[in-house]
PDB file of C-alpha atoms in Angstrom:
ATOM      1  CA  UNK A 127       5.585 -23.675  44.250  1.00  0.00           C
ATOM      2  CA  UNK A 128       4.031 -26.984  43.285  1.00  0.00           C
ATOM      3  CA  UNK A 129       1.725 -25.403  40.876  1.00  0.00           C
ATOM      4  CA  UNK A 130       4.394 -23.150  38.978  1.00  0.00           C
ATOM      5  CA  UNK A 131       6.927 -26.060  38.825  1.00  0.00           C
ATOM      6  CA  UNK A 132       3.459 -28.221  36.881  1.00  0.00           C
ATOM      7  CA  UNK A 133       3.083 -25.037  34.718  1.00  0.00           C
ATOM      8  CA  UNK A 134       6.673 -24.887  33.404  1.00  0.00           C
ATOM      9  CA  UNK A 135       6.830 -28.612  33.113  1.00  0.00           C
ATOM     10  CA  UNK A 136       3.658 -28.131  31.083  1.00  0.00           C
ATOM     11  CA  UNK A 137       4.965 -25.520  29.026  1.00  0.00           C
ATOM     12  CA  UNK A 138       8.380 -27.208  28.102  1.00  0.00           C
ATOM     13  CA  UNK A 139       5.940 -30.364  27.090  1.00  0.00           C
ATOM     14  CA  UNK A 140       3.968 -28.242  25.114  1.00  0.00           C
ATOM     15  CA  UNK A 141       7.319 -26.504  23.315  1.00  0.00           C
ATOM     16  CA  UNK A 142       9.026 -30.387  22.718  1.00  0.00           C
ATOM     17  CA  UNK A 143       5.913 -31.007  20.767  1.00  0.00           C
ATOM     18  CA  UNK A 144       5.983 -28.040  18.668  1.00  0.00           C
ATOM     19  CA  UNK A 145       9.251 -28.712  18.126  1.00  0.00           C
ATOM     20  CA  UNK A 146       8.774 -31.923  17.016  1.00  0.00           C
ATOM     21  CA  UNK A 147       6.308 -31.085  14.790  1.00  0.00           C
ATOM     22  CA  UNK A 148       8.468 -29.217  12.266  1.00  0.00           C
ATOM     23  CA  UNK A 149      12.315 -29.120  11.434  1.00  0.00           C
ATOM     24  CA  UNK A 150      13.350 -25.160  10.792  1.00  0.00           C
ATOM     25  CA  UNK A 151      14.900 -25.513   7.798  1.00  0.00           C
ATOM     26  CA  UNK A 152      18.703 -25.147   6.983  1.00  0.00           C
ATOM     27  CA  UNK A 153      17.484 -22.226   4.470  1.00  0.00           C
ATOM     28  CA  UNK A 154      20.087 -19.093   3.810  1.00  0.00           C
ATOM     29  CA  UNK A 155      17.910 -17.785   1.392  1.00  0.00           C
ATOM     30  CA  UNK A 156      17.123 -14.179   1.734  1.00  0.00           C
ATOM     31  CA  UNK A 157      14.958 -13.787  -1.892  1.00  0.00           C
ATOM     32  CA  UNK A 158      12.882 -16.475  -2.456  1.00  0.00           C
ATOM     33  CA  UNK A 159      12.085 -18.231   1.106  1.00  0.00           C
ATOM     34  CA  UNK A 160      10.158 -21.476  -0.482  1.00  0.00           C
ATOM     35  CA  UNK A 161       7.070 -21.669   2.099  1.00  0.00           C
ATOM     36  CA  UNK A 162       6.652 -25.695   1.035  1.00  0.00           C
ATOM     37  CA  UNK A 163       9.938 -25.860   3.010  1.00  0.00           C
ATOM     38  CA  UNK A 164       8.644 -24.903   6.481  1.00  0.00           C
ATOM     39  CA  UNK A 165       4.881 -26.849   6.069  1.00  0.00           C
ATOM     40  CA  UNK A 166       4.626 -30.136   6.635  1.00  0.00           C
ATOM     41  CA  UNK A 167       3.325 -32.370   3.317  1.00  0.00           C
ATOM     42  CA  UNK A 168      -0.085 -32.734   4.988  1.00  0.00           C
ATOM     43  CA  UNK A 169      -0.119 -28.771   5.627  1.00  0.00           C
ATOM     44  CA  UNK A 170       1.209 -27.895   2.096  1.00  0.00           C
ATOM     45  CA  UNK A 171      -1.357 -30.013   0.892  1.00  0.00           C
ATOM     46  CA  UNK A 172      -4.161 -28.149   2.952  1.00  0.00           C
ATOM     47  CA  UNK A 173      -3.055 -24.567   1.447  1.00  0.00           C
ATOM     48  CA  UNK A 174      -3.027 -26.001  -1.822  1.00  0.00           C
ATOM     49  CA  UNK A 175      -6.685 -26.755  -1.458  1.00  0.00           C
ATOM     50  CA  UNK A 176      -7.409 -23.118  -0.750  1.00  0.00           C
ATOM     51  CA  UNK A 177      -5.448 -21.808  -4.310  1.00  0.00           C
ATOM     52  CA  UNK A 178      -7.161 -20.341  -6.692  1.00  0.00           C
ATOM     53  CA  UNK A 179      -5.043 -20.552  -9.574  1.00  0.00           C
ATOM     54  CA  UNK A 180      -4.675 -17.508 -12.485  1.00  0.00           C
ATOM     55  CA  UNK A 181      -2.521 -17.199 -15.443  1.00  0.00           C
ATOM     56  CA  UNK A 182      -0.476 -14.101 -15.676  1.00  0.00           C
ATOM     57  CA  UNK A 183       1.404 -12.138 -17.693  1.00  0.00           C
ATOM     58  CA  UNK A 184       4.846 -10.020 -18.351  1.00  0.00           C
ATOM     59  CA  UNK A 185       3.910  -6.256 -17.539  1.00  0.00           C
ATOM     60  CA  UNK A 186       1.366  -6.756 -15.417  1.00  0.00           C
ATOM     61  CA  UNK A 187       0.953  -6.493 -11.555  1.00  0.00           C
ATOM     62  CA  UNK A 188      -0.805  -8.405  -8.831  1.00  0.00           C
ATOM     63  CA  UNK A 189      -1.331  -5.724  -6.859  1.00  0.00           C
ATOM     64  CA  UNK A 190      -0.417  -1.810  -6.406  1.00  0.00           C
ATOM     65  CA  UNK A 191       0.794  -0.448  -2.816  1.00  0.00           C
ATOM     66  CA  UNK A 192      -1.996   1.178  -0.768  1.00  0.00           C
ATOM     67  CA  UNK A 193      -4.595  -1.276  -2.184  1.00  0.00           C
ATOM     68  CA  UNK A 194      -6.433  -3.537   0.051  1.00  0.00           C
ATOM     69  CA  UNK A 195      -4.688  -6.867   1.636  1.00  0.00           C
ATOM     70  CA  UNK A 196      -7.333  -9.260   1.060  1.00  0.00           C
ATOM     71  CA  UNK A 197      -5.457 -12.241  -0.429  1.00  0.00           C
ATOM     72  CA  UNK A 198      -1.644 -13.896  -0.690  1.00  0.00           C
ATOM     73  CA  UNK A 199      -0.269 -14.835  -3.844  1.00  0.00           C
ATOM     74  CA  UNK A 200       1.757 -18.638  -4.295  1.00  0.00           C
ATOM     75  CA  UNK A 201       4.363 -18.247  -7.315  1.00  0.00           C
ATOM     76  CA  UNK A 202       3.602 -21.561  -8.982  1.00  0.00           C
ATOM     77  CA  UNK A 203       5.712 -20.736 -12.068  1.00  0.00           C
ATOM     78  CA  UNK A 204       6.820 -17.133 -13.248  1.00  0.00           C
ATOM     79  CA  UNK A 205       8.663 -14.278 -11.894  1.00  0.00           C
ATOM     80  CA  UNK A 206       7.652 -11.354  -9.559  1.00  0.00           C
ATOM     81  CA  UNK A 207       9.735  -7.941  -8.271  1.00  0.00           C
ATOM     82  CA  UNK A 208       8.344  -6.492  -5.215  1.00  0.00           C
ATOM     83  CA  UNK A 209       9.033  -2.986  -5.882  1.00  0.00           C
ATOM     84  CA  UNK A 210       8.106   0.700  -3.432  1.00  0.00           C
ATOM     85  CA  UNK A 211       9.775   3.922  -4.049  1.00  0.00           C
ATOM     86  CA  UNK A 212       9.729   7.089  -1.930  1.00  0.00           C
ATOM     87  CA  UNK A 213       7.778  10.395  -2.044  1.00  0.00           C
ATOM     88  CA  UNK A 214      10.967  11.837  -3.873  1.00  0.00           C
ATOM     89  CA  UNK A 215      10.703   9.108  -6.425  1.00  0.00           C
ATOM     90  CA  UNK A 216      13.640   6.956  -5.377  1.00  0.00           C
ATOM     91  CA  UNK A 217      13.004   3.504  -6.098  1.00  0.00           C
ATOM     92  CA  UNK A 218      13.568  -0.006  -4.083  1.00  0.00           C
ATOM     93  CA  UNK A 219      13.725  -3.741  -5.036  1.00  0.00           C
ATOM     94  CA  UNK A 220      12.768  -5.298  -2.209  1.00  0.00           C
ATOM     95  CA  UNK A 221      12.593  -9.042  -3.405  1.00  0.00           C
ATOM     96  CA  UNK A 222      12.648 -11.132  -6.544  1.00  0.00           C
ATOM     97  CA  UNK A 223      10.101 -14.303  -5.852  1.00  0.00           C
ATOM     98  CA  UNK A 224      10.273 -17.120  -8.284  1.00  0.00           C
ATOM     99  CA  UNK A 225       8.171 -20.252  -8.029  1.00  0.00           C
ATOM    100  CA  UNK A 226       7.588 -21.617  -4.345  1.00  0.00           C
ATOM    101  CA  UNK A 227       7.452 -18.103  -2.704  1.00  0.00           C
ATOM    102  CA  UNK A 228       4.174 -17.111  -0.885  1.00  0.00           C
ATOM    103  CA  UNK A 229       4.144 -13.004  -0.905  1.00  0.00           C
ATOM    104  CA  UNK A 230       1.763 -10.921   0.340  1.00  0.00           C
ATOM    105  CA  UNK A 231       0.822  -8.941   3.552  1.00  0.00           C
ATOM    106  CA  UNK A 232      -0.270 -10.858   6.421  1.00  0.00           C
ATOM    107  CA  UNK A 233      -1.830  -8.986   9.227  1.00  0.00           C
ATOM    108  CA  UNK A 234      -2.914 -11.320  11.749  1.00  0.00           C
ATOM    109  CA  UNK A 235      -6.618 -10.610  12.384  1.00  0.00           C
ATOM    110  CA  UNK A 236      -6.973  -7.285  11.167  1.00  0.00           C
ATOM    111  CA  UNK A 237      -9.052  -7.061   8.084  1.00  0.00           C
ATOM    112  CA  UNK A 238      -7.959  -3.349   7.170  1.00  0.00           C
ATOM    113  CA  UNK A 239      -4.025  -3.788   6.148  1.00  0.00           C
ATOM    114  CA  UNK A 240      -3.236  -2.667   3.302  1.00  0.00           C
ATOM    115  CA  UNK A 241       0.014  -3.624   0.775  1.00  0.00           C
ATOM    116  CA  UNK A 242       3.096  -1.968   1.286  1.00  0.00           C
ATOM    117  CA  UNK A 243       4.518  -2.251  -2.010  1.00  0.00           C
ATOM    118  CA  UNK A 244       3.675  -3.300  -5.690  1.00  0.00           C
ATOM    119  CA  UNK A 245       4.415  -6.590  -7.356  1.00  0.00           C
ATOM    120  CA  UNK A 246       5.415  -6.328 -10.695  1.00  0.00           C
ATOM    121  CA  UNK A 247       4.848 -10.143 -12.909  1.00  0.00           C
ATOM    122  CA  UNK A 248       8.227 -10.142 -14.681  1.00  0.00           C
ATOM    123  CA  UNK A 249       7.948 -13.056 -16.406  1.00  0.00           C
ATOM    124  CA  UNK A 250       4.804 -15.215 -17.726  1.00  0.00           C
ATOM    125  CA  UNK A 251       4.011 -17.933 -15.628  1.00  0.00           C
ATOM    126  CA  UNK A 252       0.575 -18.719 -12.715  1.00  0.00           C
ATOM    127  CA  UNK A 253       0.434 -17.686  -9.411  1.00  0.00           C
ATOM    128  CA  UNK A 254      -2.489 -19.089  -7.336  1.00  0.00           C
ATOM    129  CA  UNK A 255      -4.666 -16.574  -4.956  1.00  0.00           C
ATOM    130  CA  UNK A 256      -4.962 -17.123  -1.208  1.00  0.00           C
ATOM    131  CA  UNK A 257      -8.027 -15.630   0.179  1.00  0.00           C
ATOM    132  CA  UNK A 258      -7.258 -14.401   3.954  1.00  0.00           C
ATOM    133  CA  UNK A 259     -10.556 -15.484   4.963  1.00  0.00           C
ATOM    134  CA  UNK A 260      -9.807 -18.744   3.867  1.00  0.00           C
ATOM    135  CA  UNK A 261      -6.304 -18.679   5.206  1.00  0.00           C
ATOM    136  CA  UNK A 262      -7.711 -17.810   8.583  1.00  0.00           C
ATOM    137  CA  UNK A 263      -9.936 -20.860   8.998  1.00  0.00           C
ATOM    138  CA  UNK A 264      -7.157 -22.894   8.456  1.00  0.00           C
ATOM    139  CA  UNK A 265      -5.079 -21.190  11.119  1.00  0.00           C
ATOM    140  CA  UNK A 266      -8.195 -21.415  13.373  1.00  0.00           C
ATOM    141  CA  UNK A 267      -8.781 -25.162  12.562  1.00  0.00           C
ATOM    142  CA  UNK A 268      -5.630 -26.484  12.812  1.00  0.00           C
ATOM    143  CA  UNK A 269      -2.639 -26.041  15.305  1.00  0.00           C
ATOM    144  CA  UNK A 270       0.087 -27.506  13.563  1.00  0.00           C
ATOM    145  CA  UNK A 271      -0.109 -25.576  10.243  1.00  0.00           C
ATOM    146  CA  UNK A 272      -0.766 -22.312  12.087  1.00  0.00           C
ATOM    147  CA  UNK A 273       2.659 -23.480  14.061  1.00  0.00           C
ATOM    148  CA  UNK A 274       4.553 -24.131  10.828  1.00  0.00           C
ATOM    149  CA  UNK A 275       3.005 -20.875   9.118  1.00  0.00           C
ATOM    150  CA  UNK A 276       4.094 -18.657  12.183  1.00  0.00           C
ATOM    151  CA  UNK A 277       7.710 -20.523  11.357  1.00  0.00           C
ATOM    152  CA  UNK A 278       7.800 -18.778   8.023  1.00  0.00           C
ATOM    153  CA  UNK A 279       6.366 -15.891   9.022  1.00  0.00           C
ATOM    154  CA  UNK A 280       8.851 -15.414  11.054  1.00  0.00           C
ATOM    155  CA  UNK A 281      11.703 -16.346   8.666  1.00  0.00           C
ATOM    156  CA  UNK A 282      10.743 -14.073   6.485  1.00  0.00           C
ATOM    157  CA  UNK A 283      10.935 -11.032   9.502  1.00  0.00           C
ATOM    158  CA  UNK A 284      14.186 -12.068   9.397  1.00  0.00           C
ATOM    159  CA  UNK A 285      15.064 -11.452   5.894  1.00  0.00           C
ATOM    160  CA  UNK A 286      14.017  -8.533   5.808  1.00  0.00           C
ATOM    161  CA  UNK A 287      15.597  -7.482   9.522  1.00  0.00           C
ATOM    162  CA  UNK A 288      18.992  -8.279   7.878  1.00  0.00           C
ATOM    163  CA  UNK A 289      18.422  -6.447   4.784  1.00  0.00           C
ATOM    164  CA  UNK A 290      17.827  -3.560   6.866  1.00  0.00           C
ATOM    165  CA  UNK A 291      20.499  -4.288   9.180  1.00  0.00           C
ATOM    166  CA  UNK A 292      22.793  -3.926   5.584  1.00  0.00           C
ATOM    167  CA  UNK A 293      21.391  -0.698   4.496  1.00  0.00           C
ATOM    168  CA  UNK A 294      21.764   0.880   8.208  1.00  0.00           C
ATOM    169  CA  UNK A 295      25.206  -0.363   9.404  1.00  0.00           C
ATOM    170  CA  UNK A 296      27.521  -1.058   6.078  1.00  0.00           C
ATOM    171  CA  UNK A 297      28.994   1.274   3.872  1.00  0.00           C
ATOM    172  CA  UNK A 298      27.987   0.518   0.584  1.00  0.00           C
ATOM    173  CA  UNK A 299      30.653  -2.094  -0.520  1.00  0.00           C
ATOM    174  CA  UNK A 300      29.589  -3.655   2.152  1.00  0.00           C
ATOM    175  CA  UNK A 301      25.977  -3.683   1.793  1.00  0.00           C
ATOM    176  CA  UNK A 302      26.820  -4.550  -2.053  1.00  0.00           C
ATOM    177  CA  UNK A 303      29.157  -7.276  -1.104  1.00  0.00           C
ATOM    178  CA  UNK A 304      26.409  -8.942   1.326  1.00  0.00           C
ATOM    179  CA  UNK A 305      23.469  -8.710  -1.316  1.00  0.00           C
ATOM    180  CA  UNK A 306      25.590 -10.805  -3.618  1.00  0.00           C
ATOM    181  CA  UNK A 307      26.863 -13.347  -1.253  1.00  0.00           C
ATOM    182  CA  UNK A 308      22.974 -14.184  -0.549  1.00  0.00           C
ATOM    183  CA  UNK A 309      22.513 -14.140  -3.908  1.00  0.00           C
ATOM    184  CA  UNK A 310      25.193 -16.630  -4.376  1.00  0.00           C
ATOM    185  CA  UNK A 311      23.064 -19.232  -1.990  1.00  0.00           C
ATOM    186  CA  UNK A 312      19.621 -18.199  -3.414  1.00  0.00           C
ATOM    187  CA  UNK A 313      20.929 -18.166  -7.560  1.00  0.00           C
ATOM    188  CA  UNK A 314      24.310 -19.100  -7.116  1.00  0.00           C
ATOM    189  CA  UNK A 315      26.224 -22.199  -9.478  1.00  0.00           C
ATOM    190  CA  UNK A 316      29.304 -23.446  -8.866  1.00  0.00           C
ATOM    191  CA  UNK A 317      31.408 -23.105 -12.361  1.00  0.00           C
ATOM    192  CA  UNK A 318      35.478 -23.490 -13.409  1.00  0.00           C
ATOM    193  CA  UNK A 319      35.759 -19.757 -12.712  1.00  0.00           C
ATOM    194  CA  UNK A 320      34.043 -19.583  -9.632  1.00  0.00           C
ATOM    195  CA  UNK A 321      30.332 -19.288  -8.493  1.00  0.00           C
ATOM    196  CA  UNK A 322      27.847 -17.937 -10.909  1.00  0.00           C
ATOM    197  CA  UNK A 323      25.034 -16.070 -10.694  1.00  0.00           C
ATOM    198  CA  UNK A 324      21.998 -17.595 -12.483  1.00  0.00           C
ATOM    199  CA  UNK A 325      19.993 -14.421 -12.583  1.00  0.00           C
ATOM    200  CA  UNK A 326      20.383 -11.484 -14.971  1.00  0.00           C
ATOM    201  CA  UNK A 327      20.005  -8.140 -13.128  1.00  0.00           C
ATOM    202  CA  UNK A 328      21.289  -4.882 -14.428  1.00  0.00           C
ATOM    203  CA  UNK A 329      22.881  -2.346 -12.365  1.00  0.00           C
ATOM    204  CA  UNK A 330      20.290  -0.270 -11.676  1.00  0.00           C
ATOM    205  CA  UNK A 331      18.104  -2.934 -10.529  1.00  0.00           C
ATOM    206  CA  UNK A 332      21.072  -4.187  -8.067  1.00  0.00           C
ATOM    207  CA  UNK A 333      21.434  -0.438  -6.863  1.00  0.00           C
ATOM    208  CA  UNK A 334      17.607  -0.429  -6.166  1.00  0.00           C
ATOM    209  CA  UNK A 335      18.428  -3.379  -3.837  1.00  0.00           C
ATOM    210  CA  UNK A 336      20.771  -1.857  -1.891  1.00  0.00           C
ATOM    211  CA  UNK A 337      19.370   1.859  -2.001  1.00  0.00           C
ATOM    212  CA  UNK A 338      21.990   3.123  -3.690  1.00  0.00           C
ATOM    213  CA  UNK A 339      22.713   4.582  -7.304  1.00  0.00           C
ATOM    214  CA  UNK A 340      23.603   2.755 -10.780  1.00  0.00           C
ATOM    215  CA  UNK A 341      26.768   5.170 -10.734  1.00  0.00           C
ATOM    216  CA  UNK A 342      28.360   3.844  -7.604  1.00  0.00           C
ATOM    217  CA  UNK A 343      26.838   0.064  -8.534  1.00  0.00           C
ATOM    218  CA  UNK A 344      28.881   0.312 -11.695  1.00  0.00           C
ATOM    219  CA  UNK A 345      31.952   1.999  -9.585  1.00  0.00           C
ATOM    220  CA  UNK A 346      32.078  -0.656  -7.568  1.00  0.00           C
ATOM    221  CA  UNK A 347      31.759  -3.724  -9.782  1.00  0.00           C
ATOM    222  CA  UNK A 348      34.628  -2.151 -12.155  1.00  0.00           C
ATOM    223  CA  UNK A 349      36.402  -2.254  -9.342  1.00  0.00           C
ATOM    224  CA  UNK A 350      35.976  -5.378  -7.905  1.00  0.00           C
ATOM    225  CA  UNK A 351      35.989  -6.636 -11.541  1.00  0.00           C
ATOM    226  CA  UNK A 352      39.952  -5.090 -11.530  1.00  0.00           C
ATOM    227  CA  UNK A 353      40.976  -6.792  -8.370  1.00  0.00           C
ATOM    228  CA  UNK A 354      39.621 -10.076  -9.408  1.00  0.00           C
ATOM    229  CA  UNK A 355      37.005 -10.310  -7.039  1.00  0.00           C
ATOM    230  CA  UNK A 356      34.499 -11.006  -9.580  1.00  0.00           C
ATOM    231  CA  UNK A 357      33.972 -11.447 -13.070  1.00  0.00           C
ATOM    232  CA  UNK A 358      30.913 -10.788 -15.903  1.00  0.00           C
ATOM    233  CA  UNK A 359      30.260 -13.618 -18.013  1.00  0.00           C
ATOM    234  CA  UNK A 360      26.779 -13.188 -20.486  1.00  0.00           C
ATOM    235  CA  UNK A 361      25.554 -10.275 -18.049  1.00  0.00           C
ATOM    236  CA  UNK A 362      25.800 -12.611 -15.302  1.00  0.00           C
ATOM    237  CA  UNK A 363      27.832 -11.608 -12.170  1.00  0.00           C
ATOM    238  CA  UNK A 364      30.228 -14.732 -11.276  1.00  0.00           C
ATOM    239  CA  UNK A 365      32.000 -14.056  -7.603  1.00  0.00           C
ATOM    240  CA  UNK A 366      35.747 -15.464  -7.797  1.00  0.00           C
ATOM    241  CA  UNK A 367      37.038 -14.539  -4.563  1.00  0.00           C
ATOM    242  CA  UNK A 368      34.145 -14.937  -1.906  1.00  0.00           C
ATOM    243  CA  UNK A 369      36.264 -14.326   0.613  1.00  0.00           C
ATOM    244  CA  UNK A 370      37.113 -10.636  -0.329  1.00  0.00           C
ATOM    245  CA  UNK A 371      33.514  -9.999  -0.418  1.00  0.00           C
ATOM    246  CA  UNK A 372      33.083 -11.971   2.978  1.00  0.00           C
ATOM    247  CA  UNK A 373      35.859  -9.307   4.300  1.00  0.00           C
ATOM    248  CA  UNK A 374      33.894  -6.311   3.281  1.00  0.00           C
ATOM    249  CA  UNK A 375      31.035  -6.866   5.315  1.00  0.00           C
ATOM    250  CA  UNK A 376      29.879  -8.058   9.061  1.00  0.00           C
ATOM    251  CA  UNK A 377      30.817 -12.379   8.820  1.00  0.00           C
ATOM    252  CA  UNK A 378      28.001 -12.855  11.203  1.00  0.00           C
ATOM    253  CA  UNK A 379      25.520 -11.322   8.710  1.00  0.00           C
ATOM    254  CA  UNK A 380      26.674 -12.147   5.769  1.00  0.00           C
TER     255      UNK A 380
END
């Protein structure tokens, strides 16, 4: 008894020092997911010093699905769409990452993943290469940034949990009406009219979000459009009425 009771003690010592290591950040952003916001100065600092920085341009891709997972990419200026599409050719967006974003597959210890998906450079700017061997050492070496890294790592199994948790359980206003309400905290800028999108997307690219069609996309922003609920402004969505949208979809999700 005396022994478990030292055990348990030991373990909740061990958890208040994690803990105190690292805040989790008050982050509601499902697209972007800044990893400098989960490490520690010191620990940003550390994964800085294992970036190899690269120049890259519109058009091209970092990588191509089924290729080889040997290194992370760090979006130090730039734009990049993680794209995948089925066997039938339907495509998905699954993410837009801007600078801050870390994106890549990360497998633990196995040396033999491979990427689930392409990312397509969208805009020029420099990303900076992360070797996993590299990465690995540091995890091995230090405690503390392999806590905080775990942190993200699991923020960002949460992101995509909830996407998925959209495009099983809502209808498809709903799943629209969610996508653009995280938008709203990831791009989103409060204006007279209401809160405005700082991110140009057409329709089909917001219907590759959601797996659903440009058709019913453009259905269901007329509509909205009709009862108010939002507004188009330069190709930019703005949301007037959060609330509706908010009353379309799950409130604990969204």
């Amino acid at each position: 008894m005396i022994k478990v009771q030292s055990f348990t003690k030991g373990m909740t010592e061990m958890t208040m020092v994690i803990q105190s290591q690292f805040k989790t950040p008050e982050l509601t952003d499902t697209f972007n997911g800044d990893i400098s916001s989960f490490l520690s100065i010191d620990n940003f600092n550390k994964l800085k010093e294992i970036m190899r920085p690269k120049q890259v341009k519109a058009g091209s891709h970092l990588f191509w699905e089924g290729e080889k997972a040997d290194k992370m990419y760090f979006i130090n200026s730039g734009q990049i769409k993680l794209r995948t599409s089925t066997e039938a050719g339907k495509e998905f967006l699954l993410g837009i990452k801007e600078e801050g974003s870390l994106l890549g597959e990360f497998g633990g210890f196995d040396d033999h993943i491979t990427y689930h998906y392409r990312a397509e450079v969208t805009e020029d700017g420099q990303v900076s290469a992360i070797y996993m061997n590299d990465l690995k050492k540091l995890l091995y070496q230090f405690g503390n940034f392999a806590v905080e890294f775990m942190n993200w790592l699991g923020w960002m199994n949460r992101v995509t949990q909830t996407k998925l948790n959209d495009v099983l359980f809502y209808d498809k206003s709903g799943t629209l009406a969610s996508t653009l309400l995280r938008m709203s905290q990831s791009y989103g800028v409060q204006c007279s009219d209401g809160i405005i999108l700082n991110i140009e997307l057409t329709n089909k690219e917001i219907a590759d979000f959601i797996g659903s069609t440009r058709e019913s996309v453009n259905r269901l922003l007329n509509s909205w459009r009709k009862e108010g609920i939002i507004e188009m402004i330069n190709k930019q969505i703005v949301i007037r009425r959060p609330e509706r949208l908010y009353s379309l979809c799950d409130s604990v999700s969204c």
